[in-house]
PDB file of C-alpha atoms in Angstrom:
ATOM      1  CA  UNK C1236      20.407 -35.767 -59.639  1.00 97.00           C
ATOM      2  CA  UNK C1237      21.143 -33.392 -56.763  1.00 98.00           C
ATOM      3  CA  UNK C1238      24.047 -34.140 -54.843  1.00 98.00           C
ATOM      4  CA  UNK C1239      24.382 -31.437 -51.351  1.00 98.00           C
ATOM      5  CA  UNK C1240      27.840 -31.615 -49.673  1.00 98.00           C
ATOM      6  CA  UNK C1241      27.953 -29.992 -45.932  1.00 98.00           C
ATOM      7  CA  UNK C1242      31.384 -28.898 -45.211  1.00 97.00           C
ATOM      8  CA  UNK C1243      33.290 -27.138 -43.176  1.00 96.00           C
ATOM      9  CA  UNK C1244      35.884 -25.872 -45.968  1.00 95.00           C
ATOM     10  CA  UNK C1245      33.538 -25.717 -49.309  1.00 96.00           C
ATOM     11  CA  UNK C1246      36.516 -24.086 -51.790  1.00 95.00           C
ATOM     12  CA  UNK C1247      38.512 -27.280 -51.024  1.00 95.00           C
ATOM     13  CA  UNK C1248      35.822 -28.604 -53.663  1.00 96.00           C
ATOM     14  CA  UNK C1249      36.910 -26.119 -56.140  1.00 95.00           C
ATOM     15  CA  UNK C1250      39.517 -27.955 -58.539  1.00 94.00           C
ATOM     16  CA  UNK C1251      36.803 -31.205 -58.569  1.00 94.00           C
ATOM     17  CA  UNK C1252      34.254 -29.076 -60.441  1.00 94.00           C
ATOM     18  CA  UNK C1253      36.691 -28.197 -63.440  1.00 94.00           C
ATOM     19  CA  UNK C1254      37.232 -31.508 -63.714  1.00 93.00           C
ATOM     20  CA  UNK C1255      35.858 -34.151 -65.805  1.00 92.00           C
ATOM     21  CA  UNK C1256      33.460 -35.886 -65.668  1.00 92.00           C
ATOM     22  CA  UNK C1257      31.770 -34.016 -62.875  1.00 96.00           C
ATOM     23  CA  UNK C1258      32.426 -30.971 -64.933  1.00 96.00           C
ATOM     24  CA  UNK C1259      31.026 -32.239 -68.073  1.00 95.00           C
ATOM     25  CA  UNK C1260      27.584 -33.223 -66.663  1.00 97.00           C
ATOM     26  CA  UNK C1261      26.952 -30.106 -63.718  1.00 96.00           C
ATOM     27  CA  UNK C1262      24.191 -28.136 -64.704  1.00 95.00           C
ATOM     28  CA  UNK C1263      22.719 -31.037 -66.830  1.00 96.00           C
ATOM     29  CA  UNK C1264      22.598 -34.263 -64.764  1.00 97.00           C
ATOM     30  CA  UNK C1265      24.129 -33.059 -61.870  1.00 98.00           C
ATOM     31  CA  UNK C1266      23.423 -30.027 -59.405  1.00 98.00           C
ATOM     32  CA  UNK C1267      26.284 -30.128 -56.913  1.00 98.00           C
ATOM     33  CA  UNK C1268      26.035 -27.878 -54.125  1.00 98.00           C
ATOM     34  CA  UNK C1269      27.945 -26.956 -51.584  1.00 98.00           C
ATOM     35  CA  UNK C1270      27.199 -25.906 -47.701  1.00 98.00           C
ATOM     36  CA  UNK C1271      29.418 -24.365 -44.728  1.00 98.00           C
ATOM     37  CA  UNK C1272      28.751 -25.863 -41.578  1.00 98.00           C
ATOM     38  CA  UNK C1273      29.616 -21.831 -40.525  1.00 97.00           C
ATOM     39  CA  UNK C1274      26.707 -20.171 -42.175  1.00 98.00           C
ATOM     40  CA  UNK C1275      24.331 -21.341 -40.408  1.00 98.00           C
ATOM     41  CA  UNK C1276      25.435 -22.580 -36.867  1.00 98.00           C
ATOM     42  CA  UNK C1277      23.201 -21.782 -33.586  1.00 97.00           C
ATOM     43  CA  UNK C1278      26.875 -20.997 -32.118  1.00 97.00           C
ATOM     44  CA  UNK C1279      29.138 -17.749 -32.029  1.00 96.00           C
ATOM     45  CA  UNK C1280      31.721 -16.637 -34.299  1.00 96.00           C
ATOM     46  CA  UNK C1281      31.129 -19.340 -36.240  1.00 96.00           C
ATOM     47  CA  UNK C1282      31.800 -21.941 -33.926  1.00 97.00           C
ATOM     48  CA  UNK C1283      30.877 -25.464 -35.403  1.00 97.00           C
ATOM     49  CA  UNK C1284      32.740 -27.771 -33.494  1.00 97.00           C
ATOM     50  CA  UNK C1285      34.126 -28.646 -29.466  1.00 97.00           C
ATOM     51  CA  UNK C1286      36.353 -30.853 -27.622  1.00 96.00           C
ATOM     52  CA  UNK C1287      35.174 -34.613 -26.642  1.00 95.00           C
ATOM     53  CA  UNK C1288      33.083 -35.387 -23.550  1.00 96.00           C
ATOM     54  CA  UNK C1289      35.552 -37.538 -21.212  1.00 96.00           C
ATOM     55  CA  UNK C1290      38.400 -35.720 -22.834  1.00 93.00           C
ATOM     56  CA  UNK C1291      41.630 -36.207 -25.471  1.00 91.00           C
ATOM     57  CA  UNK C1292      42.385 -34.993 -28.386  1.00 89.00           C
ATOM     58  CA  UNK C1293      40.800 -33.250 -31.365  1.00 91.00           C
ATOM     59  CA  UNK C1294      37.616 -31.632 -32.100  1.00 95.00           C
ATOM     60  CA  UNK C1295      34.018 -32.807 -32.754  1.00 96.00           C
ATOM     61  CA  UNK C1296      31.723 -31.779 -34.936  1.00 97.00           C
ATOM     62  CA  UNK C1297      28.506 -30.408 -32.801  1.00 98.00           C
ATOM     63  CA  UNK C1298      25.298 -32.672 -32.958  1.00 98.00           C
ATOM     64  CA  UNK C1299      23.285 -29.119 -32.875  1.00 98.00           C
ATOM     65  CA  UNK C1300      25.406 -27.534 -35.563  1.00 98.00           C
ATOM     66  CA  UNK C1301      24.773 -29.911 -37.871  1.00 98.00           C
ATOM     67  CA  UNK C1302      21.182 -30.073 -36.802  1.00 98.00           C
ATOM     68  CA  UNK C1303      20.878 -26.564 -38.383  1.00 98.00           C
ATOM     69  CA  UNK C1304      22.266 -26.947 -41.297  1.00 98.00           C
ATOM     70  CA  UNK C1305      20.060 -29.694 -41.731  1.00 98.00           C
ATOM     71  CA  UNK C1306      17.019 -27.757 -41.218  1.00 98.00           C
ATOM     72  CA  UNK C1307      18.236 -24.640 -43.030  1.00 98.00           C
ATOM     73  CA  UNK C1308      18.907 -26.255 -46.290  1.00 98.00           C
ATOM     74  CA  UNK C1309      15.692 -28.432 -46.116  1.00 98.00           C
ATOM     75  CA  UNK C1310      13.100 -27.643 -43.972  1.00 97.00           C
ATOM     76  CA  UNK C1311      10.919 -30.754 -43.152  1.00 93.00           C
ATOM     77  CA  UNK C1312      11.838 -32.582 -46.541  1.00 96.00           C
ATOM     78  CA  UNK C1313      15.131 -34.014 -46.114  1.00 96.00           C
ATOM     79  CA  UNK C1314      16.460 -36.031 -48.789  1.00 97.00           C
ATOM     80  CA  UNK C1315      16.236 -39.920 -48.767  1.00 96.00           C
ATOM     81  CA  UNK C1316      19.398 -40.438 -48.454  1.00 98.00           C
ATOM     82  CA  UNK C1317      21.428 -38.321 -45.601  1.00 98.00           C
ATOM     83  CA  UNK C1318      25.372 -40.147 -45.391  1.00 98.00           C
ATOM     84  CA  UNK C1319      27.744 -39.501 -43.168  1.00 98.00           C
ATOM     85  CA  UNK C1320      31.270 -40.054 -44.021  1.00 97.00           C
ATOM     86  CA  UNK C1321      33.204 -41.681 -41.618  1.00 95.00           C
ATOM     87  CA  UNK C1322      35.332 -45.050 -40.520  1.00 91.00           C
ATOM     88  CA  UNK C1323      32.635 -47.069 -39.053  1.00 91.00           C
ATOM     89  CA  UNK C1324      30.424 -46.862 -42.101  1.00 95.00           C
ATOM     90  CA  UNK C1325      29.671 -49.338 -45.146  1.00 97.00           C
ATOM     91  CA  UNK C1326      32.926 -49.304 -47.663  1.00 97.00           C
ATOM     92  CA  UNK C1327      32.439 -48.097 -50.731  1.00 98.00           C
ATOM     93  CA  UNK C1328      32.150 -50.475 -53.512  1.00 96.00           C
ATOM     94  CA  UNK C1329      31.026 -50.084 -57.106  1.00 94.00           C
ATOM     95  CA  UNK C1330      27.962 -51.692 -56.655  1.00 94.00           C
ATOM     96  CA  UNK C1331      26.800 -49.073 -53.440  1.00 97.00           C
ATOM     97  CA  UNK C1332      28.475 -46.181 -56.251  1.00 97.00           C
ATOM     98  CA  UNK C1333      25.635 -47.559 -58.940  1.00 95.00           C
ATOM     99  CA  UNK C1334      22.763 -47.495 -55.980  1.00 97.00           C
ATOM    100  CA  UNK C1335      23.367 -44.028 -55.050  1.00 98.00           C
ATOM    101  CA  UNK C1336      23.704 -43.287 -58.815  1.00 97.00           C
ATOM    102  CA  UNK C1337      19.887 -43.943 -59.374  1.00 97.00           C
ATOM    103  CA  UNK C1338      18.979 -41.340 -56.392  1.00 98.00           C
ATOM    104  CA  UNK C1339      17.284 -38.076 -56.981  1.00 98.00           C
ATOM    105  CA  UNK C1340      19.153 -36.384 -54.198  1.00 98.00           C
ATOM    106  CA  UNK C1341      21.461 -37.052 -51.826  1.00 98.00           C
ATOM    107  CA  UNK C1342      23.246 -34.782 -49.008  1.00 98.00           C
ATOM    108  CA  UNK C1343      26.428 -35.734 -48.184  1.00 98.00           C
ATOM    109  CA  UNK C1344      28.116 -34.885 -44.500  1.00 98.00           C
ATOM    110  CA  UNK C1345      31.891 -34.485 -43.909  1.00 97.00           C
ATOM    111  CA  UNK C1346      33.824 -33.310 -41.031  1.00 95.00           C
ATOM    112  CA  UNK C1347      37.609 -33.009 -39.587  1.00 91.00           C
ATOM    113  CA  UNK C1348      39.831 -33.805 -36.702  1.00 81.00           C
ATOM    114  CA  UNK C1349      37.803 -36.587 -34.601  1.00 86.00           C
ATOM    115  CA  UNK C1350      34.797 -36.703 -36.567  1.00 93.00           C
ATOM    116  CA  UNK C1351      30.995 -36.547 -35.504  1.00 96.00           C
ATOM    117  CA  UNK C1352      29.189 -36.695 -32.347  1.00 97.00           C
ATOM    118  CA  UNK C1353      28.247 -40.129 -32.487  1.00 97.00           C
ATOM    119  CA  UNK C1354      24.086 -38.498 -32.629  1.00 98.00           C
ATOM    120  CA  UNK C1355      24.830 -37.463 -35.840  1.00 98.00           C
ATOM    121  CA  UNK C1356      25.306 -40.349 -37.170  1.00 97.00           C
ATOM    122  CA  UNK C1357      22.711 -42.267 -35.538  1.00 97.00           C
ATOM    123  CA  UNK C1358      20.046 -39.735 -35.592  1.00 98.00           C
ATOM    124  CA  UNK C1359      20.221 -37.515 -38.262  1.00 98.00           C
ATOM    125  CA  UNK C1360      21.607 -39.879 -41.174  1.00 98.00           C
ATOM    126  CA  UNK C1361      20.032 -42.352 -42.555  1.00 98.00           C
ATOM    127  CA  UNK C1362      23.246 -44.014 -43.976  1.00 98.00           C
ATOM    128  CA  UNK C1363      27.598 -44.113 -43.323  1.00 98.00           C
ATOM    129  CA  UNK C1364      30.176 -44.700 -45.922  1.00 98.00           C
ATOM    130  CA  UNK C1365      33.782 -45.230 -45.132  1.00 97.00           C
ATOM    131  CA  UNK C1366      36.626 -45.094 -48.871  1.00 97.00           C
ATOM    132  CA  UNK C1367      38.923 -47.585 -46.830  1.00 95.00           C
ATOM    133  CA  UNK C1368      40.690 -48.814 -43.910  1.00 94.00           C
ATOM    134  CA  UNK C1369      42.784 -45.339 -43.095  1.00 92.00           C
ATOM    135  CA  UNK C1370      42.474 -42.430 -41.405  1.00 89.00           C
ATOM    136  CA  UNK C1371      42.444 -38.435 -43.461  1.00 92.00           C
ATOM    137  CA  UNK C1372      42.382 -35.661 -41.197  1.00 90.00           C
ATOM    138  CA  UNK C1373      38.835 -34.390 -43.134  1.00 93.00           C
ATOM    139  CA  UNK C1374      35.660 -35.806 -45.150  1.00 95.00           C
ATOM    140  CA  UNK C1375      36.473 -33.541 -48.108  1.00 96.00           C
ATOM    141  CA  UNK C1376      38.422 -35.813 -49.692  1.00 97.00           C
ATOM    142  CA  UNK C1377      36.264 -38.666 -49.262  1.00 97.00           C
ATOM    143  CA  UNK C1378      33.176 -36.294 -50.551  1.00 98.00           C
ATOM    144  CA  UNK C1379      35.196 -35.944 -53.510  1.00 97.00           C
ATOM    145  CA  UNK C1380      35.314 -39.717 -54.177  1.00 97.00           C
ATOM    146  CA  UNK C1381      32.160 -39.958 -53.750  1.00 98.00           C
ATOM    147  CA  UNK C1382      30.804 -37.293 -55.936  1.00 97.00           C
ATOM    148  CA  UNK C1383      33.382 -38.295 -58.911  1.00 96.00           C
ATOM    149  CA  UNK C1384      32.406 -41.943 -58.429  1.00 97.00           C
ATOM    150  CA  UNK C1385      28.662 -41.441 -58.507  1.00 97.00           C
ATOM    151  CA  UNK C1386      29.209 -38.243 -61.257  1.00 97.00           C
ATOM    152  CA  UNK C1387      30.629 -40.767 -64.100  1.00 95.00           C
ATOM    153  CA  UNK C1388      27.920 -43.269 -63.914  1.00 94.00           C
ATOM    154  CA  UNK C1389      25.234 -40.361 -65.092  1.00 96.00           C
ATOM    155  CA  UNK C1390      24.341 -39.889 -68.475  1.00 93.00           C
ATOM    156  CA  UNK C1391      27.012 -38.442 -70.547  1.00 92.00           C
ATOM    157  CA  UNK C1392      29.214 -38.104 -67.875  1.00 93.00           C
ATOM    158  CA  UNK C1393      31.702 -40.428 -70.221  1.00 85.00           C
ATOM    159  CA  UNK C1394      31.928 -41.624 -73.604  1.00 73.00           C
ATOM    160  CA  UNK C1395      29.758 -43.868 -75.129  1.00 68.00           C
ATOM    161  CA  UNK C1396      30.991 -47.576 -74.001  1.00 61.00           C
ATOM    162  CA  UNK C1397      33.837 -46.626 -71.996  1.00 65.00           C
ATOM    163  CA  UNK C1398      32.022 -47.228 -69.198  1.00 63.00           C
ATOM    164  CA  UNK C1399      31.188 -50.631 -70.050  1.00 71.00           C
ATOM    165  CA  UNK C1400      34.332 -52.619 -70.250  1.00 72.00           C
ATOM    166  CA  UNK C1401      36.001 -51.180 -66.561  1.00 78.00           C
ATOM    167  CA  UNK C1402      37.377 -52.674 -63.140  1.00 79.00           C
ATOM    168  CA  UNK C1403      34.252 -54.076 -61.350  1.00 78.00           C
ATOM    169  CA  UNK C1404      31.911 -53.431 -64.051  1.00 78.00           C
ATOM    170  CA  UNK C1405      28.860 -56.724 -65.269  1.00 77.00           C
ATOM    171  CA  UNK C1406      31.090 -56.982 -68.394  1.00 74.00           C
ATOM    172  CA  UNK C1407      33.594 -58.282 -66.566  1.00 77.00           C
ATOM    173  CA  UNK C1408      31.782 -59.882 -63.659  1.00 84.00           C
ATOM    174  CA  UNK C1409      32.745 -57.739 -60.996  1.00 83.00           C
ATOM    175  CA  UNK C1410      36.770 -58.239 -61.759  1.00 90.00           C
ATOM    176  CA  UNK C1411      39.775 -55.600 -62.513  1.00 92.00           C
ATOM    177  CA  UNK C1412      39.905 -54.307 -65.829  1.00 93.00           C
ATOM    178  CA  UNK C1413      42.677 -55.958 -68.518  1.00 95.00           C
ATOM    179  CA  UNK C1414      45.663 -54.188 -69.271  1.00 94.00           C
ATOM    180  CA  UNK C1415      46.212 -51.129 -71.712  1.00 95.00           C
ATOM    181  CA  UNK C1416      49.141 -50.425 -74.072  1.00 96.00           C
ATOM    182  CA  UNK C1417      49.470 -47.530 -76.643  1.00 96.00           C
ATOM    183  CA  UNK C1418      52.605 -46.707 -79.155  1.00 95.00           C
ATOM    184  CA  UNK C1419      55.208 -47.600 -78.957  1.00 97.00           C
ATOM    185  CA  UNK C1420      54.920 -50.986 -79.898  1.00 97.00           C
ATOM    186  CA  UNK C1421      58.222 -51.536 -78.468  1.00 97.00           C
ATOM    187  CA  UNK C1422      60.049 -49.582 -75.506  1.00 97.00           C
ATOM    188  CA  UNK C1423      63.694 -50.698 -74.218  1.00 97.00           C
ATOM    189  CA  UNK C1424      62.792 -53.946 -74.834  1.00 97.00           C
ATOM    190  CA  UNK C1425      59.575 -54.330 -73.350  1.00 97.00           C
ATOM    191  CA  UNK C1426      57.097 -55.273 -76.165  1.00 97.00           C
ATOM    192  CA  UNK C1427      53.628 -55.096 -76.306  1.00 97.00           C
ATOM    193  CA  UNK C1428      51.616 -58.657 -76.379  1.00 97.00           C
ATOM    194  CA  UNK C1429      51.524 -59.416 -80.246  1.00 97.00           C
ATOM    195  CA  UNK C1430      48.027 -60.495 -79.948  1.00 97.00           C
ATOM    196  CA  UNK C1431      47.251 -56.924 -80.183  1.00 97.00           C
ATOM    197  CA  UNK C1432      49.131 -56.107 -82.705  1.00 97.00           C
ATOM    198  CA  UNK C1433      46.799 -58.954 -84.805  1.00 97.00           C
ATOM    199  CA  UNK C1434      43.324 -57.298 -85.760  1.00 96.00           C
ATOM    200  CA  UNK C1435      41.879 -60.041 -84.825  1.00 98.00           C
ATOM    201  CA  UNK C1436      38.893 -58.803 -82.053  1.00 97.00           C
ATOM    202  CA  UNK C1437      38.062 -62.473 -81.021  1.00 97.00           C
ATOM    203  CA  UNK C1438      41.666 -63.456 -79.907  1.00 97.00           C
ATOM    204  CA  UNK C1439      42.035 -59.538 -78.437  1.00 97.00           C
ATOM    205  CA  UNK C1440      38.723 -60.165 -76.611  1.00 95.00           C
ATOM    206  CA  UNK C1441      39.586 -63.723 -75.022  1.00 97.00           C
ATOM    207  CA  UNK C1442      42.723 -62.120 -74.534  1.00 97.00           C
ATOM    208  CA  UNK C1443      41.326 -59.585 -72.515  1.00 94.00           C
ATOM    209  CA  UNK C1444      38.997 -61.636 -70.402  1.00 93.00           C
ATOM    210  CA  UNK C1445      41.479 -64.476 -69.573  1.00 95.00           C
ATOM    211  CA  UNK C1446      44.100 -60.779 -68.300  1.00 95.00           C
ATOM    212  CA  UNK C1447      40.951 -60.116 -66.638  1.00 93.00           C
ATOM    213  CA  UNK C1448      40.029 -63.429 -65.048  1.00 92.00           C
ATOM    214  CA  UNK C1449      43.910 -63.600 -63.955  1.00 93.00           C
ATOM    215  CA  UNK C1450      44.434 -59.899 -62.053  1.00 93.00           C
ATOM    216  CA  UNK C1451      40.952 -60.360 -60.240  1.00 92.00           C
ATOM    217  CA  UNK C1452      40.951 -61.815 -56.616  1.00 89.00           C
ATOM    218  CA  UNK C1453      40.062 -65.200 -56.599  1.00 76.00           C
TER     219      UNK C1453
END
């Protein structure tokens, strides 16, 4: 898939890239790319954004600016799937990551400080996510959820079946994944659950699903 970010700081992306899994499938199932707001805004000096209509505080990311961008990268033929990253939008759950997974291409909008002109939003998007009830002082970071999220669903993004048996996943109904333990068996007294320790993979697996069943909300 193609995946376009619009930004306003595009090296803030950098260390995400190196990373896996978005590093293991760019270039194969993913084309990331990444666009300045600055290189192509209608405005001086680079200008992209201005203070609020009606006044206070902050700056807003120009309706025109983005406008540009928007025609610059694309011409006429605009992805599907245009989302803007901000509070009011639909939260981001692992069943809207596995929808966007199955896209072809999707452009991805982020801004700072007070956000978008609210014609933005409702005119050139076709869709708004929100990663949670808080405020950042950018989109970048959200961006970079959402590209890592949707990056490790694609084809050999992870191992084979370890992204089968995961928090929110159909194996386990939607729930939060069971807990892990490694060596050593025992640390300052704290042991690990013997049923483990067994071999036996039906008692591990009922185990697993009853952890499961018990740390997901009712």
């Amino acid at each position: 898939m193609r995946l376009d970010v619009l930004t306003q700081v595009p090296h803030a992306f950098g260390w995400l890239t190196e990373q896996k899994p978005v590093a293991t499938v760019l270039g194969t199932e993913l084309e990331l790319r990444l666009f300045n707001y600055r290189d192509t805004t209608p405005l001086r000096a680079g200008q992209v954004d201005d203070s609020p209509y009606g006044g206070g505080a902050g700056m807003v990311l120009r309706v025109d600016v983005v406008s540009a961008a928007l025609d610059a990268i694309y011409g006429d033929t605009r992805p599907a799937r245009v989302i803007a990253l901000t509070p009011q939008g639909r939260q981001l759950d692992q069943a809207l990551v596995e929808e966007l997974s199955l896209e072809p291409d999707i452009a991805v909008l982020s801004s700072r400080f007070e956000g978008f002109d609210a014609r933005i939003v409702e005119h050139l998007c076709t869709d708004s996510i929100s990663i949670g009830p808080y405020v950042l002082s950018g989109g970048e970071l959200p961006a970079m959820v959402l590209v890592d999220a949707i990056a490790r669903r694609l084809p050999g993004a992870l191992a084979d079946g370890s992204g089968e048996n995961e928090s929110f996943s159909a194996a386990l109904d939607g729930g939060i994944e069971y807990p892990h333990y490694t060596r050593p068996s025992e640390f300052n007294g704290w042991e690990v659950p013997e049923v483990l320790l067994s071999g036996n993979h039906a008692n591990i697996d009922s185990w697993r699903s009853e952890q499961s069943r018990l740390r997901s909300p009712a």
